[in-house]
Coordinates of C-alpha atoms and ligand atoms in Angstrom, one line a residue:
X554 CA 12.5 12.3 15.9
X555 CA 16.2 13.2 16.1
X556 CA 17.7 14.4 12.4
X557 CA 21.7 13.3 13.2
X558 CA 23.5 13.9 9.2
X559 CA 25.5 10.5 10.1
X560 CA 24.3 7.2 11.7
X561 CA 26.4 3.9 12.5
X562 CA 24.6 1.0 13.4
X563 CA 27.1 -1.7 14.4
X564 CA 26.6 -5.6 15.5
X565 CA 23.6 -6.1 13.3
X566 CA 22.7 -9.1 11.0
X567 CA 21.9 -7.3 7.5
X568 CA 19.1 -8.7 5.6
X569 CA 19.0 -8.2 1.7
X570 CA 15.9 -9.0 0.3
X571 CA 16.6 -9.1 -3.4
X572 CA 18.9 -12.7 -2.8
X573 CA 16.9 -13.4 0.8
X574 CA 20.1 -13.5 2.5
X575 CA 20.7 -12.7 6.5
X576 CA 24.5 -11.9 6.5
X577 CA 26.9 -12.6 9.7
X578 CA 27.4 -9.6 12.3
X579 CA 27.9 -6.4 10.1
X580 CA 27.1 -2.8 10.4
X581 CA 25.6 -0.3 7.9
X582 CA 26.1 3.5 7.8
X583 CA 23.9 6.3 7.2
X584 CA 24.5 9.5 5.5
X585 CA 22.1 12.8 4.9
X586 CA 19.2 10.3 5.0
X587 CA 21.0 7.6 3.1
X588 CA 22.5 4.5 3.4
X589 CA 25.9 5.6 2.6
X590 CA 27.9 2.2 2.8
X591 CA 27.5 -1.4 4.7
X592 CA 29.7 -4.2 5.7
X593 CA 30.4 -7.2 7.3
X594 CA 33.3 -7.6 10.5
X595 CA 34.3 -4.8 12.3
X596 CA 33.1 -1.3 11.6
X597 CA 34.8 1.6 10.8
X598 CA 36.0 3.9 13.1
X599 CA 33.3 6.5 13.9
X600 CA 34.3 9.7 13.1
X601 CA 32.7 12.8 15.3
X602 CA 28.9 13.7 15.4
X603 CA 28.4 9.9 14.0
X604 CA 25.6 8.6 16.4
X605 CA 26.4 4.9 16.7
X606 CA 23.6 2.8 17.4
X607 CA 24.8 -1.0 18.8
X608 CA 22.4 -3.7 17.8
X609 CA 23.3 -6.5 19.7
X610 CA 22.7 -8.9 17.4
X611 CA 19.3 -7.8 15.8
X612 CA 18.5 -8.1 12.2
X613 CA 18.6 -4.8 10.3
X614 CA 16.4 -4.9 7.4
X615 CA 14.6 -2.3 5.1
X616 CA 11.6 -0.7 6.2
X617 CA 8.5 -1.9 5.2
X618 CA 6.2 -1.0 2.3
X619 CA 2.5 -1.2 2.3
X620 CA 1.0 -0.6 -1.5
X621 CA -2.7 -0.3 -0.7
X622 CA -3.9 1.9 2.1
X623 CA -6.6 4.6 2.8
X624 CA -5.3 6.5 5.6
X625 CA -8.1 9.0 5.2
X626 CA -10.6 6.2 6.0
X627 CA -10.5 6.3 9.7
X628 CA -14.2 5.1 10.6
X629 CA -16.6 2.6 8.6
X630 CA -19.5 5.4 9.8
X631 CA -20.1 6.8 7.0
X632 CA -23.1 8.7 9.1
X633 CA -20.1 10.2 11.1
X634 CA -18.0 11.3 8.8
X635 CA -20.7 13.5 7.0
X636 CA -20.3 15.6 10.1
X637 CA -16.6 16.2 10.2
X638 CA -14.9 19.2 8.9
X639 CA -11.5 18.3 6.1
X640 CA -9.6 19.6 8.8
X641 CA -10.8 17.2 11.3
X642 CA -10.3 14.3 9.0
X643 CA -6.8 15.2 7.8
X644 CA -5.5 15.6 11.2
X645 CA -7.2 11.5 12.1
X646 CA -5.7 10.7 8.6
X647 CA -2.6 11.9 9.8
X648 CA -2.6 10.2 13.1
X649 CA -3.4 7.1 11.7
X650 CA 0.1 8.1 9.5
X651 CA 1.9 7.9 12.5
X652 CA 1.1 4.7 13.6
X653 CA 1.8 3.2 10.4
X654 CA 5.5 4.5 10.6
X655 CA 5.8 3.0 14.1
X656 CA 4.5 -0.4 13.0
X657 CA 7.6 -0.4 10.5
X658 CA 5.9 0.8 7.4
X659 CA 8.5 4.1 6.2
X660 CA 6.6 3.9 2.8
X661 CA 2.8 3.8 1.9
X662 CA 0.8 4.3 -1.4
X663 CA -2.2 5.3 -0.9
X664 CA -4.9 4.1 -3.2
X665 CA -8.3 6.7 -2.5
X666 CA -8.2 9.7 -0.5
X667 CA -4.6 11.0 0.5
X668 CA -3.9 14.3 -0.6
X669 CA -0.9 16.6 -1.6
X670 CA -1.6 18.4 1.7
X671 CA -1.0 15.0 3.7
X672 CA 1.7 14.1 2.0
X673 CA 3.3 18.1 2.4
X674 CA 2.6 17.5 5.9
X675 CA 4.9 14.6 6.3
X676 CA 7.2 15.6 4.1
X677 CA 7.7 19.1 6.2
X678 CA 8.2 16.8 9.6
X679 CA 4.5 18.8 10.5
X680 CA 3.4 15.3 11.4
X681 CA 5.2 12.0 11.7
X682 CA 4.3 9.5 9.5
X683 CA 5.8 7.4 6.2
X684 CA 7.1 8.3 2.9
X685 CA 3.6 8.7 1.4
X686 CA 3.1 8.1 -2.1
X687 CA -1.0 9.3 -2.9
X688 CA -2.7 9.1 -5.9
X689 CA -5.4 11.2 -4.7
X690 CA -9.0 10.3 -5.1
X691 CA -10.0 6.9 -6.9
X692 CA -12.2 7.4 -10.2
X693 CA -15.6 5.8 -10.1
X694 CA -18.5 5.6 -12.5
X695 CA -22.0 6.4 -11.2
X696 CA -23.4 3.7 -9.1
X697 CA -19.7 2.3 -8.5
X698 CA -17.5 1.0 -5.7
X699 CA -16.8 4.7 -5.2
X700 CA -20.6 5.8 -5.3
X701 CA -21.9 5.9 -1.9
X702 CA -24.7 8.2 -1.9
X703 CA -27.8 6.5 -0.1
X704 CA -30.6 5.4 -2.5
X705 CA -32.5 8.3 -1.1
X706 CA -30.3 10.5 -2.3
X707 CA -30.3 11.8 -6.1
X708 CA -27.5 15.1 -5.7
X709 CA -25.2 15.7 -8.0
X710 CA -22.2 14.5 -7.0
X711 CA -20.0 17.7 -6.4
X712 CA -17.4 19.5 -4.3
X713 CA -14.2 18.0 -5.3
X714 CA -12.2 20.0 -2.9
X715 CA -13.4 18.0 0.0
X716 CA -11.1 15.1 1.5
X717 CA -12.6 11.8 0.1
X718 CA -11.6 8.4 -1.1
X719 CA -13.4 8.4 -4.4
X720 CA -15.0 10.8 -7.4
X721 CA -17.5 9.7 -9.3
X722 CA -17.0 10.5 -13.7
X723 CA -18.6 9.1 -16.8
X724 CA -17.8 9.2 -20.2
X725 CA -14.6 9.5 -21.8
X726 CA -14.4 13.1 -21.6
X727 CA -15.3 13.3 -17.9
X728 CA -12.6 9.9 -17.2
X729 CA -10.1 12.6 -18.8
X730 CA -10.6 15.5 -16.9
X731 CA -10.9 13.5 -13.7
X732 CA -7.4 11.8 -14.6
X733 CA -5.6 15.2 -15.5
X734 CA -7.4 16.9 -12.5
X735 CA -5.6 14.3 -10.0
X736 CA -2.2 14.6 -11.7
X737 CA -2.5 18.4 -11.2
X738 CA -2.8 17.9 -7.7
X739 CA 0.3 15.6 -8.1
X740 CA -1.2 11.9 -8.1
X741 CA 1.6 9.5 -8.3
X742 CA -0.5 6.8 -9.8
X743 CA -4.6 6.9 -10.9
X744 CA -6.7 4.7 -9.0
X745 CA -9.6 3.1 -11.0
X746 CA -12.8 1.5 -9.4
X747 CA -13.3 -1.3 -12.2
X748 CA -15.8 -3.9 -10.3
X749 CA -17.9 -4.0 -6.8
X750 CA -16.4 -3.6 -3.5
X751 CA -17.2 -4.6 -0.3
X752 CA -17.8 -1.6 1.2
X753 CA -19.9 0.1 -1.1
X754 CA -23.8 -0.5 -0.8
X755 CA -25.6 -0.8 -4.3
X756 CA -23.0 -3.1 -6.8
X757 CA -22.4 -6.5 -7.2
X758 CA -18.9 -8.2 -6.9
X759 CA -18.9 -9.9 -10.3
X760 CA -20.2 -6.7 -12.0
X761 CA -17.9 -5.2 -14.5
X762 CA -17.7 -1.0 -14.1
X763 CA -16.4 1.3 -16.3
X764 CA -16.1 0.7 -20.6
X765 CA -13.4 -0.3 -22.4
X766 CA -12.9 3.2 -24.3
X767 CA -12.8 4.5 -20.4
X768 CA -10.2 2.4 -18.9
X769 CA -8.5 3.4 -22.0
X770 CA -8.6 7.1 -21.5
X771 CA -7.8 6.8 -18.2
X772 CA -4.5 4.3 -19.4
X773 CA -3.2 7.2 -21.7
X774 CA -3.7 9.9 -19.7
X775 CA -1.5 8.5 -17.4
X776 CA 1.0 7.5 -19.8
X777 CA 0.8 10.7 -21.1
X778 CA 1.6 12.6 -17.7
X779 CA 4.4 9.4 -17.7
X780 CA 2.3 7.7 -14.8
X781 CA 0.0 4.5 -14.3
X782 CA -3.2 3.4 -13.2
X783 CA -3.9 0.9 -10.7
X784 CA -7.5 -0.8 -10.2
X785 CA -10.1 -2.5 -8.0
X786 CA -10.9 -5.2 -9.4
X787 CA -12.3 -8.9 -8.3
X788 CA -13.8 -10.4 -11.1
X789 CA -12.0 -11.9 -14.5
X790 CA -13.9 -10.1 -16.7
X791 CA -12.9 -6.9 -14.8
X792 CA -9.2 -7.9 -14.7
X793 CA -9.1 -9.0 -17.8
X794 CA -10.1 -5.7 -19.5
X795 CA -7.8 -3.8 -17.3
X796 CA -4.9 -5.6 -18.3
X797 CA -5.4 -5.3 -22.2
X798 CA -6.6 -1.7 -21.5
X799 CA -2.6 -1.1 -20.4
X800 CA -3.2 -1.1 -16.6
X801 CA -0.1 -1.4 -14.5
X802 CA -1.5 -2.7 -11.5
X803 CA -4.5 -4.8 -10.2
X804 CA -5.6 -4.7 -6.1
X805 CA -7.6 -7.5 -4.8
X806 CA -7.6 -9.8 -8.1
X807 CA -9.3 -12.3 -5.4
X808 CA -11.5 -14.5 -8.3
X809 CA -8.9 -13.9 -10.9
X810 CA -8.1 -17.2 -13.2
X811 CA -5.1 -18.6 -15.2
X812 CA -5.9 -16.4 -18.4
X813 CA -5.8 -13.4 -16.1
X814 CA -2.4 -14.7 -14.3
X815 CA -1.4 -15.6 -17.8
X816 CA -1.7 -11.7 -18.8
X817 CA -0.2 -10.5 -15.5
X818 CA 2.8 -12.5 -16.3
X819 CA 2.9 -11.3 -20.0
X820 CA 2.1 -7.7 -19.0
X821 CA 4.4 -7.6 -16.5
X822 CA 2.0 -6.5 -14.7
X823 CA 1.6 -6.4 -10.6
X824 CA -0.9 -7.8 -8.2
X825 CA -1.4 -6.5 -4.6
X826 CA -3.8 -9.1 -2.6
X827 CA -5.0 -8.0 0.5
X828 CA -5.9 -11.1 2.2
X829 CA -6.6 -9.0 5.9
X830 CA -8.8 -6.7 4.8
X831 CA -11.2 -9.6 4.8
X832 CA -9.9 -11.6 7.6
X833 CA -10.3 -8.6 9.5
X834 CA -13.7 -7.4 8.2
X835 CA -15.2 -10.5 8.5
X836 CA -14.6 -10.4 12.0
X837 CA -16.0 -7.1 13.1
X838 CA -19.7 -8.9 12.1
X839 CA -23.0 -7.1 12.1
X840 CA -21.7 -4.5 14.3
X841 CA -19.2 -3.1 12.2
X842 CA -21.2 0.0 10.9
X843 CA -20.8 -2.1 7.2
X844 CA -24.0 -2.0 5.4
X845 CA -25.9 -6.0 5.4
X846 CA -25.4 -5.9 2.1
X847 CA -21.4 -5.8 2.5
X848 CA -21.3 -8.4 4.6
X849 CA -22.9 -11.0 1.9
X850 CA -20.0 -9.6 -0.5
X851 CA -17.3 -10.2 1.7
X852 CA -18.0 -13.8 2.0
X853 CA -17.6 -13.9 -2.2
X854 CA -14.0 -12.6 -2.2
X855 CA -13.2 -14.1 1.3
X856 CA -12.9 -17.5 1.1
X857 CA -11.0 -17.5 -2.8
X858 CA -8.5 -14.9 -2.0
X859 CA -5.4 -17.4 -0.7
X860 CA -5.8 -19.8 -3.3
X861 CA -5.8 -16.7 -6.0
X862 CA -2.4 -15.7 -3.7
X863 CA -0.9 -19.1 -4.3
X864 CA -1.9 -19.9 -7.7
X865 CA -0.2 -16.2 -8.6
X866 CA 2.6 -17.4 -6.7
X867 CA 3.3 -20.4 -8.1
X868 CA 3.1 -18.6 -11.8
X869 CA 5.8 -16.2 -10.4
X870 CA 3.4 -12.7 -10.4
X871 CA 5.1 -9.8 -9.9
X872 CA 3.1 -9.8 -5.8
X873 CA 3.3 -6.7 -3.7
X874 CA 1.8 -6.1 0.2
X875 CA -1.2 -4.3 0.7
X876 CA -3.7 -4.3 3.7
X877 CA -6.6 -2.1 2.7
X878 CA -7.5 -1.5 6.2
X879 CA -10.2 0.8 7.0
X880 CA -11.1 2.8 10.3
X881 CA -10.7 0.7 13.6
X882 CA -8.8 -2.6 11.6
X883 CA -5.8 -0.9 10.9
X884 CA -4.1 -2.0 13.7
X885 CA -3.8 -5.4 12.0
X886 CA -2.0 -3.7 9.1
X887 CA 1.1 -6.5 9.6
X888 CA -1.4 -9.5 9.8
X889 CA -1.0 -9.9 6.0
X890 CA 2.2 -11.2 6.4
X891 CA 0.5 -14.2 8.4
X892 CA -1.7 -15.2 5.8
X893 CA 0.7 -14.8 3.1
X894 CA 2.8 -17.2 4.8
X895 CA 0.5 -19.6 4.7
X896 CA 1.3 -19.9 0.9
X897 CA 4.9 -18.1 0.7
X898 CA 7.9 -18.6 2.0
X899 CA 9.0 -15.7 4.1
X900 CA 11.7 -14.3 1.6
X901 CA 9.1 -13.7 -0.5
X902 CA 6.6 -12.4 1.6
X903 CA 9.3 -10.1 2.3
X904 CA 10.0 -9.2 -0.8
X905 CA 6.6 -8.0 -1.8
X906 CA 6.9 -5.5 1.0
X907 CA 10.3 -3.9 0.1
X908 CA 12.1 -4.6 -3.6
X909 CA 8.7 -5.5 -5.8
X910 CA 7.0 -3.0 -3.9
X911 CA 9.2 -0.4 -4.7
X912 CA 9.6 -1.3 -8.2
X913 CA 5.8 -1.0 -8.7
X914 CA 6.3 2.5 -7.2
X915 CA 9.0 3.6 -9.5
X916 CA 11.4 3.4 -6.8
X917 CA 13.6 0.4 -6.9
X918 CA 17.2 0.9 -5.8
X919 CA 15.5 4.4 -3.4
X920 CA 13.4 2.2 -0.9
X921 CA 13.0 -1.8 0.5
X922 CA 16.9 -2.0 0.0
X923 CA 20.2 -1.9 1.9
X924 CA 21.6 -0.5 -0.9
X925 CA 24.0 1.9 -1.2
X926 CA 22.5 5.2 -2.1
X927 CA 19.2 4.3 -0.9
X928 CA 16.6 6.1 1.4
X929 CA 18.3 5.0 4.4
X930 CA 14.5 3.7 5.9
X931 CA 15.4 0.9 8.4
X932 CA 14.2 -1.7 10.5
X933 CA 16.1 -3.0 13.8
X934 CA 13.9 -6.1 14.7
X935 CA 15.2 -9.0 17.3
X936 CA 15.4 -12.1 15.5
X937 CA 15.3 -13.4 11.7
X938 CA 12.1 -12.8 9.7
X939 CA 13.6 -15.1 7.0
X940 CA 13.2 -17.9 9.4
X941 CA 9.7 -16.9 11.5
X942 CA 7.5 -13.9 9.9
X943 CA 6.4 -13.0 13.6
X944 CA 9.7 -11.2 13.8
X945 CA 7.6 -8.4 12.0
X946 CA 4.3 -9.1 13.0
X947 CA 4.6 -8.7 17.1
X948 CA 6.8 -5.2 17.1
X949 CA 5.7 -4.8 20.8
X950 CA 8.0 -7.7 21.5
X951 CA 10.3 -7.8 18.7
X952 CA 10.8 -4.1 16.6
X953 CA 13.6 -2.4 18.1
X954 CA 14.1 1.0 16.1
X955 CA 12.3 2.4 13.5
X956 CA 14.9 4.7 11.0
X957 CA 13.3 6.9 8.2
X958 CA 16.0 9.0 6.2
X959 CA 18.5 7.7 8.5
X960 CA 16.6 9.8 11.9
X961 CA 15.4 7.3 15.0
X962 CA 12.1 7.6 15.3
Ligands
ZN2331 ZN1 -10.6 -1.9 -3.6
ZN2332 ZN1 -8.8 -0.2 -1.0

């Protein structure tokens, strides 16, 4: 990655996804890593040690923003993973970063298992990857979606300090501790296991996890530390409790009904679907590593998840992207975009991926915008994703240059 201070890209449709506009042949400048001004017509003179970058015509948009990823989950063998070392999963966890950043994604939250050592890794340039915004490890009650121990096995769950995507606490007190203990470590958000998942063995979908006096712990020690909790959830009755129990943010929401849309809307409150993670997982079959059990789940959530998407839609949710790809699907980490647009129009497909996205992440006005004074995280693609979504979802044929903080990847 070159580090130029000053970067001109000239001839280059801008797209602004807060009105869904594609403007005619403009340029857009970059300064110390942000977008320092843009235009339309001819550009300004270049001064010296300004690299100018001509895009012949592409669209320049900002870079991507995926709100729901596990980069440390790099293998659906859970056997495997048992025998690697933290070092040996940070550095996969890292390399899966990489890719991410060269699919177009410059920011990522991750939602269970990125640590403050990842994302001080990026940060320093030691690896190459997006903006990563972790929340450390996800908080689940015994015999949750973050409980994997075989039935065989009756340890006490311990050893924090090891890279993982969940840790297990009950009670009130315990919910506490686990909360503060993640903001310690510099969580950005707390992630909260409130139904059954898919991958985990030994809970149901529809079940409900965690109490009410729980969720609400967890709710004010995040307010308290001034951040907010996010949550798995499927169900209604799981998504309901969330959302009176002050929860920002719900992932999956694939069963949710018109009460629960009716409290996302009056909440303000955000939804992040991830429609591939299902496609996807559905796909690998019985030789995915996935327990038999998994596979009967993901046929619940499957099949309801699009018509949840467009129902939300329709109501005018606040919707943000997020893949929730695990180990060898996370090269399909744009394919979201396809199945959204079976139910969105493309501006707003978009915009779930840069301005909502980065409003849910405290960032609006910083990242998903050509905005003055933002992160100057860009996107050189050939063609117009406001009229054909493939634009971003083939960047072998169509992704140009990838720009985080204003350096060419
Ligand atoms: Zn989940
Ligand atoms: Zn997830």
């Amino acid at each position: 990655m070159t580090r130029p201070t000053r970067l001109l890209i000239t001839n280059a449709h801008l797209l602004h996804p807060e009105d869904g506009t594609r403007t005619d042949r403009g340029w857009i400048e970059a300064a110390d890593g942000r977008i320092a001004a843009t235009g339309t017509g001819r550009p300004p003179a270049a001064a010296e040690g300004v690299r100018v970058l001509d895009a012949a015509g592409a669209t320049v948009l900002p870079g991507l923003i995926d709100a729901h990823v596990h980069l440390l989950v790099t293998t659906l063998d859970l056997a495997a993973v048992a025998n690697w070392t933290p070092g040996y999963l940070t550095v996969r966890a890292l390399a899966e970063a990489e890719r991410m950043l060269r699919r177009g994604f410059t920011t990522v939250r991750d939602v269970g298992g990125a640590d403050h050592g990842m994302a001080r890794a990026l940060d320093e340039g030691l690896a190459l990857g997006p903006r990563l915004i972790f929340g450390g490890k996800a908080l689940s009650q015994t015999g949750g979606h973050g409980d994997l121990r075989p039935l065989g096995d009756d340890s006490v769950p311990c050893c924090e300090s090891r890279p993982d995507f969940g840790r297990i606490a009950d009670g009130v007190d315990a919910v506490r501790a686990a909360a503060r203990d993640e903001f310690r470590k510099g969580a950005a958000h707390l992630k909260v296991l409130l139904s059954g998942g898919v991958a985990s063995p030994h809970d149901e979908i529809a079940a409900v996890q965690y109490s009410e006096e729980e969720i609400r712990a967890a709710v004010e020690e995040a307010e308290n530390h001034n951040r907010y909790v996010t949550v798995h959830a499927y169900h209604p009755r799981a998504i309901d409790r969330a959302l009176r129990a002050g929860v920002r943010c719900v992932e999956h929401g694939n069963l949710l009904d018109d009460a629960n849309i009716g409290l996302l809307l009056e909440k303000d409150a955000f939804l992040v679907p991830t429609l591939v993670a299902y496609a996807q997982t559905a796909g690998l079959g019985a030789g995915s590593g996935l327990p038999p059990s998994s596979l009967g789940k993901l046929a619940e959530v499957r099949d309801q998840g699009l018509a949840a998407l467009e129902r939300a839609h329709r109501a005018g949710v606040n919707l943000v992207y997020g893949s929730d790809l695990l180990g060898p699907l996370h090269p399909a980490q744009l394919e979201e975009f396809t199945l959204r647009a079976e139910v969105q129009p493309p501006a707003d497909v978009l915009r779930s991926a840069t301005t909502t996205a980065a409003r849910l992440l405290g960032m609006a006005g910083e990242i998903g915008t050509l905005a003055p004074g933002a992160h100057a995280d860009l996107l050189v693609v050939d063609g117009d994703p406001l009229d054909d979504l493939t634009v971003l979802t083939r960047p072998g044929r169509h992704l140009k240059h990838v720009i985080k903080a204003g350096a060419v990847v």
